[in-house]
Every structure is written in structure tokens, then in C-alpha cells.
Coordinates of C-alpha atoms in Angstrom, one line a residue:
C1342 CA 101.3 -38.6 79.7
G1343 CA 100.4 -34.9 80.4
R1344 CA 103.8 -33.7 79.2
K1345 CA 103.6 -35.8 76.0
F1346 CA 100.1 -34.4 75.3
I1347 CA 101.2 -30.8 75.7
N1348 CA 104.2 -31.4 73.4
L1349 CA 102.0 -32.9 70.7
K1350 CA 99.5 -30.1 71.0
L1351 CA 102.3 -27.5 70.7
A1352 CA 103.6 -29.2 67.6
S1353 CA 100.2 -29.1 66.0
L1354 CA 99.8 -25.5 66.8
L1355 CA 103.2 -24.6 65.4
T1356 CA 102.3 -26.2 62.1
G1357 CA 98.8 -24.7 62.0
S1358 CA 97.5 -21.2 61.8
D1359 CA 97.2 -20.4 65.5
S1360 CA 99.1 -17.5 66.8
I1361 CA 102.0 -17.5 69.2
K1362 CA 99.7 -15.9 71.8
T1363 CA 97.6 -19.1 72.0
I1364 CA 100.7 -21.2 72.6
I1365 CA 101.8 -18.9 75.4
C1366 CA 98.3 -19.1 77.0
M1367 CA 98.4 -22.9 76.9
I1368 CA 101.8 -22.9 78.6
R1369 CA 100.6 -20.5 81.3
L1370 CA 97.5 -22.6 81.8
A1371 CA 99.4 -25.8 82.3
T1372 CA 101.8 -24.1 84.7
S1373 CA 99.0 -22.6 86.8
V1374 CA 97.1 -26.0 87.0
G1375 CA 100.2 -27.6 88.3
I1376 CA 100.7 -24.9 91.0
L1377 CA 97.0 -25.1 92.0
S1378 CA 97.2 -28.8 92.4
T1379 CA 100.2 -28.6 94.5
F1380 CA 98.6 -26.0 96.7
L1381 CA 95.4 -28.0 97.2
L1382 CA 97.2 -31.2 98.0
S1383 CA 99.5 -29.5 100.5
G1384 CA 96.5 -27.9 102.2
C1385 CA 94.7 -31.2 102.5
S1386 CA 97.7 -32.9 104.1
K1387 CA 98.1 -30.3 106.8
T1388 CA 94.6 -30.2 108.5
S1389 CA 95.1 -29.3 112.1
E1390 CA 93.0 -30.5 115.0
P1391 CA 91.2 -28.0 117.2
E1392 CA 92.8 -27.0 120.4
L1393 CA 91.5 -28.8 123.5
N1394 CA 91.8 -27.2 126.9
Y1395 CA 91.1 -29.0 130.2
R1396 CA 91.4 -28.8 133.9
I1397 CA 92.7 -32.1 135.4
Y1398 CA 91.5 -32.7 139.0
V1399 CA 93.5 -35.1 141.2
G1400 CA 92.3 -36.5 144.5
T1401 CA 95.0 -37.6 147.0
Y1402 CA 95.8 -39.5 150.2
T1403 CA 96.8 -36.9 152.7
E1404 CA 99.0 -38.8 155.2
A1405 CA 102.2 -37.5 153.5
E1406 CA 102.5 -34.1 151.7
S1407 CA 99.1 -33.7 150.0
E1408 CA 96.3 -31.7 151.4
G1409 CA 93.3 -32.5 149.3
I1410 CA 92.1 -32.1 145.7
Y1411 CA 94.5 -30.5 143.2
V1412 CA 94.1 -29.1 139.7
A1413 CA 96.4 -28.7 136.7
D1414 CA 95.8 -27.0 133.3
F1415 CA 96.2 -29.0 130.1
S1416 CA 96.3 -27.9 126.5
S1417 CA 96.4 -30.2 123.5
T1418 CA 98.5 -27.6 121.6
G1419 CA 102.1 -28.5 122.3
P1420 CA 100.8 -30.4 124.3
K1421 CA 101.2 -28.6 127.7
L1422 CA 100.6 -29.5 131.3
S1423 CA 100.9 -27.1 134.2
E1424 CA 102.0 -27.9 137.7
L1425 CA 99.3 -28.8 140.2
S1426 CA 97.8 -26.3 142.7
L1427 CA 95.5 -27.0 145.6
A1428 CA 91.8 -26.6 144.6
A1429 CA 90.2 -27.7 147.8
P1430 CA 91.6 -28.9 151.2
L1431 CA 90.1 -32.1 152.4
N1432 CA 91.5 -35.2 154.1
Q1433 CA 91.6 -38.5 152.2
T1434 CA 90.1 -37.4 148.9
T1435 CA 90.2 -40.9 147.5
Y1436 CA 87.6 -40.6 144.7
Q1437 CA 85.8 -37.9 142.7
A1438 CA 82.9 -37.8 140.3
I1439 CA 82.2 -35.0 137.8
D1440 CA 78.8 -33.7 136.7
A1441 CA 79.8 -31.9 133.5
D1442 CA 76.2 -30.6 132.9
T1443 CA 76.3 -28.5 136.1
D1444 CA 80.1 -28.0 136.6
R1445 CA 80.1 -29.8 139.9
L1446 CA 82.5 -32.2 141.5
F1447 CA 81.6 -34.7 144.2
S1448 CA 84.4 -36.1 146.5
T1449 CA 84.8 -38.6 149.2
G1450 CA 86.8 -37.6 152.4
I1451 CA 87.0 -37.9 156.1
L1452 CA 86.0 -35.5 158.9
D1453 CA 88.5 -35.1 161.7
G1454 CA 87.2 -35.6 165.2
S1455 CA 84.0 -37.3 164.1
G1456 CA 84.7 -40.7 165.6
E1457 CA 85.0 -44.1 164.0
N1458 CA 82.4 -43.5 161.3
N1459 CA 84.1 -40.4 159.9
G1460 CA 83.3 -40.8 156.1
V1461 CA 81.9 -37.8 154.3
L1462 CA 80.7 -36.8 150.9
K1463 CA 81.2 -33.2 149.7
S1464 CA 79.9 -31.4 146.6
F1465 CA 81.8 -28.5 145.0
A1466 CA 81.1 -25.9 142.4
I1467 CA 83.9 -25.7 139.8
Q1468 CA 85.0 -22.1 139.5
D1469 CA 86.2 -20.3 136.3
D1470 CA 89.8 -20.3 137.7
G1471 CA 89.7 -24.0 138.5
G1472 CA 89.1 -23.6 142.2
L1473 CA 86.4 -25.6 144.0
E1474 CA 83.8 -23.8 146.1
E1475 CA 82.2 -26.1 148.7
I1476 CA 78.4 -26.5 148.3
S1477 CA 77.6 -29.1 150.9
D1478 CA 78.9 -32.0 153.0
R1479 CA 77.1 -35.1 154.0
P1480 CA 78.6 -37.2 156.8
A1481 CA 78.2 -41.0 156.2
E1482 CA 77.2 -41.5 159.8
K1483 CA 77.1 -45.3 159.5
S1484 CA 80.5 -45.8 157.8
P1485 CA 84.2 -44.9 158.1
I1486 CA 86.3 -43.6 155.1
L1487 CA 84.5 -43.9 151.8
A1488 CA 86.3 -45.4 148.8
Y1489 CA 84.2 -44.5 145.8
V1490 CA 81.6 -42.0 144.6
H1491 CA 79.2 -42.3 141.6
Y1492 CA 76.8 -39.5 140.5
R1493 CA 73.9 -40.2 138.2
G1494 CA 72.2 -37.0 137.0
I1495 CA 69.0 -38.7 135.6
Y1496 CA 68.3 -40.0 139.1
Q1497 CA 69.6 -36.9 140.9
H1498 CA 71.4 -39.2 143.3
V1499 CA 75.0 -39.8 144.4
F1500 CA 76.1 -43.2 145.5
T1501 CA 79.0 -44.3 147.7
I1502 CA 80.5 -47.2 149.5
S1503 CA 82.8 -47.9 152.5
Y1504 CA 85.5 -50.4 151.9
A1505 CA 86.3 -50.8 155.6
G1506 CA 82.8 -50.6 156.9
G1507 CA 80.8 -52.5 154.3
G1508 CA 78.2 -49.7 153.9
I1509 CA 76.3 -49.0 150.7
H1510 CA 74.8 -45.5 150.6
A1511 CA 72.5 -43.4 148.3
Y1512 CA 71.8 -39.7 148.7
P1513 CA 69.6 -37.3 146.8
V1514 CA 71.1 -34.2 145.3
D1515 CA 69.0 -31.1 144.7
A1516 CA 69.1 -28.6 141.8
T1517 CA 71.7 -26.4 143.7
G1518 CA 74.1 -29.4 144.3
I1519 CA 73.3 -29.9 148.0
I1520 CA 73.5 -33.5 149.1
G1521 CA 70.4 -34.5 151.1
D1522 CA 69.7 -37.0 153.8
E1523 CA 70.5 -40.6 153.1
S1524 CA 67.7 -42.3 151.1
G1525 CA 69.1 -45.8 150.6
Y1526 CA 71.3 -48.0 152.7
A1527 CA 72.6 -51.5 152.8
K1528 CA 75.5 -53.3 154.5
H1529 CA 77.7 -56.1 153.4
V1530 CA 78.9 -58.5 156.1
G1531 CA 81.5 -61.3 156.0
G1532 CA 84.1 -62.2 153.5
S1533 CA 84.9 -65.3 151.4
G1534 CA 88.0 -65.9 153.5
V1535 CA 89.9 -67.4 150.6
V1536 CA 92.7 -64.9 150.8
E1537 CA 93.0 -64.3 154.5
S1538 CA 94.9 -61.1 154.3
R1539 CA 92.2 -59.5 152.1
Q1540 CA 89.0 -61.4 152.4
L1541 CA 88.0 -62.1 156.0
E1542 CA 85.5 -59.3 155.9
A1543 CA 83.3 -57.7 153.2
H1544 CA 85.0 -55.0 151.2
P1545 CA 82.7 -53.2 148.7
H1546 CA 85.1 -51.3 146.4
S1547 CA 82.9 -49.3 144.0
I1548 CA 79.3 -48.7 143.0
Y1549 CA 77.6 -48.1 139.6
T1550 CA 74.2 -47.6 138.0
H1551 CA 73.2 -49.5 134.9
P1552 CA 73.3 -47.4 131.7
R1553 CA 69.6 -48.0 130.9
E1554 CA 67.7 -49.5 133.9
P1555 CA 67.4 -48.6 137.6
Y1556 CA 69.9 -51.2 138.8
V1557 CA 72.9 -50.6 141.1
Y1558 CA 75.9 -52.9 141.1
V1559 CA 78.6 -53.2 143.9
P1560 CA 81.7 -55.3 143.3
D1561 CA 82.8 -56.6 146.7
L1562 CA 86.5 -57.6 146.9
G1563 CA 86.1 -59.3 150.3
Q1564 CA 83.1 -61.4 149.3
D1565 CA 84.3 -62.4 145.8
S1566 CA 80.9 -61.2 144.4
I1567 CA 79.1 -58.5 142.6
V1568 CA 75.9 -57.5 144.4
H1569 CA 73.0 -56.2 142.4
Y1570 CA 70.4 -53.9 143.8
N1571 CA 67.1 -52.6 142.5
F1572 CA 67.0 -48.8 142.9
D1573 CA 63.8 -46.8 143.3
P1574 CA 64.5 -43.4 141.6
V1575 CA 61.5 -41.8 143.5
T1576 CA 62.3 -42.9 147.1
G1577 CA 66.0 -43.5 146.6
K1578 CA 65.7 -46.9 148.3
L1579 CA 68.0 -49.8 147.6
E1580 CA 66.7 -53.4 147.5
M1581 CA 69.1 -56.4 147.0
A1582 CA 68.1 -58.3 143.9
S1583 CA 70.8 -60.8 143.0
R1584 CA 74.4 -61.8 143.6
L1585 CA 77.0 -62.9 141.1
K1586 CA 79.7 -65.1 142.6
S1587 CA 83.1 -64.4 141.1
T1588 CA 86.0 -66.9 140.9
V1589 CA 87.1 -67.6 144.4
G1590 CA 90.0 -65.5 145.6
S1591 CA 89.7 -63.1 142.6
G1592 CA 88.7 -60.0 144.5
P1593 CA 86.4 -57.9 142.1
R1594 CA 87.2 -54.2 142.4
H1595 CA 85.9 -51.8 139.6
M1596 CA 83.5 -52.1 136.6
A1597 CA 83.0 -50.7 133.2
F1598 CA 79.6 -50.9 131.5
H1599 CA 78.9 -50.8 127.7
S1600 CA 76.3 -48.2 126.8
S1601 CA 74.1 -50.9 125.3
G1602 CA 73.5 -52.2 128.8
S1603 CA 73.9 -55.8 127.6
F1604 CA 77.4 -56.4 129.0
A1605 CA 80.0 -55.1 131.3
Y1606 CA 83.5 -55.8 132.6
V1607 CA 84.9 -56.2 136.1
N1608 CA 88.6 -56.2 137.0
N1609 CA 89.6 -58.6 139.7
E1610 CA 92.2 -57.0 141.9
I1611 CA 93.8 -60.0 143.5
T1612 CA 94.2 -62.3 140.4
S1613 CA 94.9 -59.5 137.8
T1614 CA 92.1 -60.6 135.5
V1615 CA 89.0 -59.1 133.8
D1616 CA 85.7 -60.9 133.6
L1617 CA 83.3 -60.2 130.7
L1618 CA 79.8 -60.2 132.1
S1619 CA 76.5 -60.6 130.2
I1620 CA 73.5 -58.7 131.7
D1621 CA 69.9 -59.7 131.5
E1622 CA 68.2 -56.3 131.3
S1623 CA 64.8 -57.7 132.2
D1624 CA 65.9 -58.4 135.8
G1625 CA 69.5 -57.1 136.0
S1626 CA 71.1 -60.4 136.7
M1627 CA 74.7 -61.1 135.4
K1628 CA 76.7 -64.1 134.2
I1629 CA 80.4 -64.5 133.6
V1630 CA 81.1 -65.1 129.9
D1631 CA 84.9 -65.0 129.8
T1632 CA 88.0 -64.2 131.8
V1633 CA 91.3 -62.8 130.5
S1634 CA 94.6 -61.9 132.2
T1635 CA 95.8 -58.3 132.3
L1636 CA 99.4 -59.3 132.5
P1637 CA 101.9 -60.5 129.9
E1638 CA 102.5 -64.2 130.0
E1639 CA 106.2 -63.8 130.8
F1640 CA 105.6 -61.6 133.9
K1641 CA 105.7 -63.7 137.1
G1642 CA 106.0 -61.0 139.8
P1643 CA 103.4 -59.8 142.2
S1644 CA 100.7 -57.4 140.7
S1645 CA 97.2 -56.3 141.2
T1646 CA 94.7 -54.4 139.1
A1647 CA 93.2 -51.0 140.1
Q1648 CA 91.2 -49.1 137.4
I1649 CA 89.2 -50.2 134.4
L1650 CA 87.7 -48.0 131.6
L1651 CA 86.2 -48.3 128.2
S1652 CA 87.3 -45.7 125.6
P1653 CA 84.5 -43.2 124.8
E1654 CA 83.8 -44.9 121.4
E1655 CA 83.8 -48.3 123.3
H1656 CA 86.2 -50.0 120.9
H1657 CA 88.9 -50.5 123.5
L1658 CA 89.3 -51.4 127.2
Y1659 CA 92.1 -50.4 129.5
V1660 CA 93.1 -51.7 132.9
S1661 CA 95.9 -50.5 135.2
N1662 CA 98.3 -53.1 136.7
R1663 CA 100.0 -52.2 140.1
G1664 CA 103.3 -54.2 140.3
H1665 CA 103.7 -54.7 136.6
N1666 CA 103.1 -50.9 136.6
S1667 CA 101.4 -50.7 133.3
I1668 CA 98.2 -50.0 131.4
A1669 CA 96.9 -53.1 129.6
I1670 CA 95.1 -52.5 126.3
F1671 CA 92.4 -54.7 124.8
A1672 CA 90.3 -54.5 121.6
V1673 CA 86.6 -54.9 122.2
G1674 CA 85.0 -57.3 119.7
E1675 CA 81.5 -58.7 119.1
K1676 CA 79.4 -59.0 122.2
G1677 CA 82.3 -57.5 124.2
A1678 CA 84.9 -60.2 123.5
L1679 CA 88.4 -59.0 124.4
S1680 CA 91.6 -59.3 122.4
P1681 CA 94.9 -58.2 124.1
K1682 CA 96.8 -55.4 122.2
G1683 CA 99.7 -55.0 124.6
H1684 CA 100.9 -52.8 127.5
V1685 CA 102.5 -49.5 128.1
T1686 CA 104.4 -48.4 131.2
S1687 CA 102.5 -46.3 133.7
K1688 CA 105.8 -44.3 134.2
G1689 CA 105.5 -44.8 138.0
R1690 CA 104.8 -47.3 140.7
S1691 CA 101.3 -48.4 141.5
P1692 CA 99.0 -46.8 138.9
R1693 CA 95.9 -46.5 141.1
N1694 CA 93.7 -44.6 138.7
F1695 CA 93.5 -43.2 135.2
S1696 CA 90.9 -41.4 133.0
I1697 CA 90.3 -40.6 129.4
D1698 CA 89.2 -37.2 128.1
P1699 CA 85.7 -37.0 126.4
T1700 CA 87.3 -37.0 122.9
G1701 CA 89.1 -40.2 123.6
K1702 CA 92.4 -38.7 122.5
W1703 CA 94.2 -38.2 125.9
M1704 CA 94.7 -40.3 129.0
A1705 CA 95.8 -39.1 132.4
I1706 CA 97.4 -41.6 134.8
V1707 CA 98.1 -41.1 138.5
N1708 CA 100.8 -43.3 140.2
Q1709 CA 100.2 -43.6 143.9
G1710 CA 103.6 -45.0 144.6
G1711 CA 105.3 -42.8 141.9
D1712 CA 103.9 -39.5 143.2
N1713 CA 103.2 -38.3 139.7
L1714 CA 100.6 -37.4 137.1
V1715 CA 101.4 -38.6 133.6
I1716 CA 99.8 -37.9 130.2
Y1717 CA 99.5 -40.2 127.2
K1718 CA 98.1 -39.5 123.7
V1719 CA 95.5 -42.1 122.6
D1720 CA 95.0 -43.2 119.1
P1721 CA 91.2 -43.7 119.0
E1722 CA 91.4 -46.0 115.9
T1723 CA 94.0 -48.5 117.2
G1724 CA 93.6 -47.8 121.0
L1725 CA 97.3 -47.6 121.4
L1726 CA 99.0 -45.1 123.7
E1727 CA 101.9 -42.8 122.9
D1728 CA 103.9 -41.1 125.6
A1729 CA 103.1 -37.3 125.5
K1730 CA 106.2 -36.7 127.6
L1731 CA 104.2 -34.7 130.1
E1732 CA 104.5 -35.4 133.8
T1733 CA 104.2 -33.4 137.1
F1734 CA 104.6 -34.1 140.8
V1735 CA 101.7 -34.9 143.1
S1736 CA 102.1 -36.8 146.4
T1737 CA 100.2 -40.1 146.8
P1738 CA 97.5 -39.4 144.2
A1739 CA 94.4 -41.6 144.2
C1740 CA 92.0 -40.4 141.5
V1741 CA 92.0 -38.2 138.3
N1742 CA 89.3 -36.5 136.2
W1743 CA 89.1 -34.3 133.1
V1744 CA 86.9 -31.1 133.0
R1745 CA 86.6 -29.3 129.6
V1746 CA 87.4 -25.6 129.5
D1747 CA 85.6 -23.7 126.7

């Protein structure tokens, strides 16, 4: 249509009294408009994302080659991933928590020569070069090796549990990052006994605070239950408030809370399932609303779940499967309802842990049996994962976290 218009206009000009100069100006104008349009369109189609730089911290089991907490550099340009280097020596660094506001890292560990109850919590200052400078250590005098750590800045407390000893611990943290004397303690005793190899004793596996209220939740794999405590932010005391009984023999392990505080998820390690839980915020009690499998229907081999996470925008849920060696992907619908979207390989045996960067665009996976750290690119809109083809060696990894580098 544009070409036809120009031809007609030219014809009218040629028959009129306008000069040749006017005709030439119109031709030049039409040409320049075409060039400008092409330039603008090409510019719009090539918008580039800002570069993201992170340090990735990996906690490890130290019976084999590893010596503690390791760090690698990651850049979204490329993308690129460096080899890991030792950031802090510490035995059995099975779990870490990051306080991004103060650039601190909290880690579980064990103290050599400290007897049966050798669990310890340590706090570290994250250095500009990625190293970790120890701030404090706090022996868990009532518990052996600790399996999980959770820090909540609003309460200035760090929480931990002992899988083997049943202990539930709360400790204050001062403004300098020093972990103080234990303020709250409870102990789980006795298991459900349904799966004899796993459930003869209590085995608390993780610990969380509610997003909005002073409630603390502890999934206990051995008891087939999630124990809910009321937490006093002033005294740091823990008081048992309620207990949710899970499906017998399921083995609840980790949880993921929606920021609304009205629902959460728990992955059941033994049965490879996820429970959707409703939460009554008035008293903190929970109910099971639905249960879904984390495995494909056609898979019949042995498997167990490990980590569970909501994406930062909370539109997708991810669960790692050890045995099937995959990450299960779910869409999150109304009131937390889950719809399966598929699986991707973890690219190694026994994906014990994974984490998502704060932008929701990258996932780091550590395979305990595969001795590797793997990176996937995340599509925040669809939740699907694309292999970034980045991988590096780390012996028996247990936990992974992202720390932004400005």
C-alpha cells in the first residue's frame, strides 16, 4: 500500500507544477523512514539482560575428599562457572543459611574430640574475595551432628535440629553475628516404627519459621509428623503447640512456605510425595489438603525426595528425587494446588540439595552421589529448566547457596 501511494503521488507531481527537487525530497524521506524503522525494530529485538555475578557456596560431607565449605564464582554472561576452592575448613558442613543483609553465613558442623554430642553451629563473615572468616561457634551440647540450620533476621535467632539426637535448638544472634547461649530447646522421642529401617526413633530433619507469625515447624521423618511450636521472640523459648500427623510411613523431610502464610508444602522422603498443607494463621495449626507424587508414573525403581523449593515469584515448585535422579517441576495454582509440568535430569546421582538465585533465573544442583555442582537456566514464566552446560567437581556435596556480588 505504501509503495502504491508513493507511485500515485509521484505521478501527480510529475503532471503538476512541483519541481524535481520536491520529488527527490519525497524519495529521500521515504527511504530514511524505512531505514529508521528497521533500526528501531532491530534495537527492540536485541535487548540484553544485565549481567549477574554470584558466589556459590557448597557445604560437604567430609569423610572422603572434601574439607568443609567451598565457593565458586558464577557469571550469567556466557554463562561461566569457576572451579570450587575451599572457603572454610569444617567437618560435616551439611547445611548452611545465608543472611544477605549482613553478608553472613551460618553452618552446621561437628567438633572433633568433643564426645558423643559433637554438633556445632558456626557463623562466618563473607569476605570480598569469597572467603569465610569465622565469627563464632556454638556447640550444641545436647545433640550430635546437626542436619539443618535456619536463620530469621527479624527474630535475631538461628534454629537447628539434630537428626540423630532428636534435639530442637534456638540461639540468639547479636548484631556482630556472634551466636549466643541456647534460648530454646525441645527433644523429640520415639518413632512411628512403620518403616523399621528409618522410623524406630525420632528424626527431625529441618526447621522453619512461619513467614508472618512467631511459629516454628519441624518435620520429623521418624515420627511421620510435623511438630508446631510457638516461639517467643523476646525470650527465645519454644513451646509445643500442635502436631500434624502425616501419612504413615511417608517420612516428612523439608518444607516450603508460601509468603502469604496460608499454605505450605512438605516433601515426604520415603514415599516420594508432596503434601499441600493449609495453615490456620490464628493458631498455627496445619491440615493436609492434597498429596501428589514427585515421580513419573512409569518409574518403578527405588527413589526418595530430598529438597523442596518455591520459585521466588512463587508460581512454581521444585523437588529433587534421589534414585530417579531428577528435579520434579510443578505449577502452583489457586490456593497452592499443584500441577505436574515434568522432570529434568539432575545430571548426577542423589541430588541432595538445590537452590535458586534471587532473580529466579538460575538453579544450582549438588549431587551427593555424583560429586558435582550443576547449573540450570530457569524460565520464570514457564518454570521449565534448560541445561546451562556448566558443571564442576565437588566431593560428596550436601548443600548449596547463592550470594550476590555487586
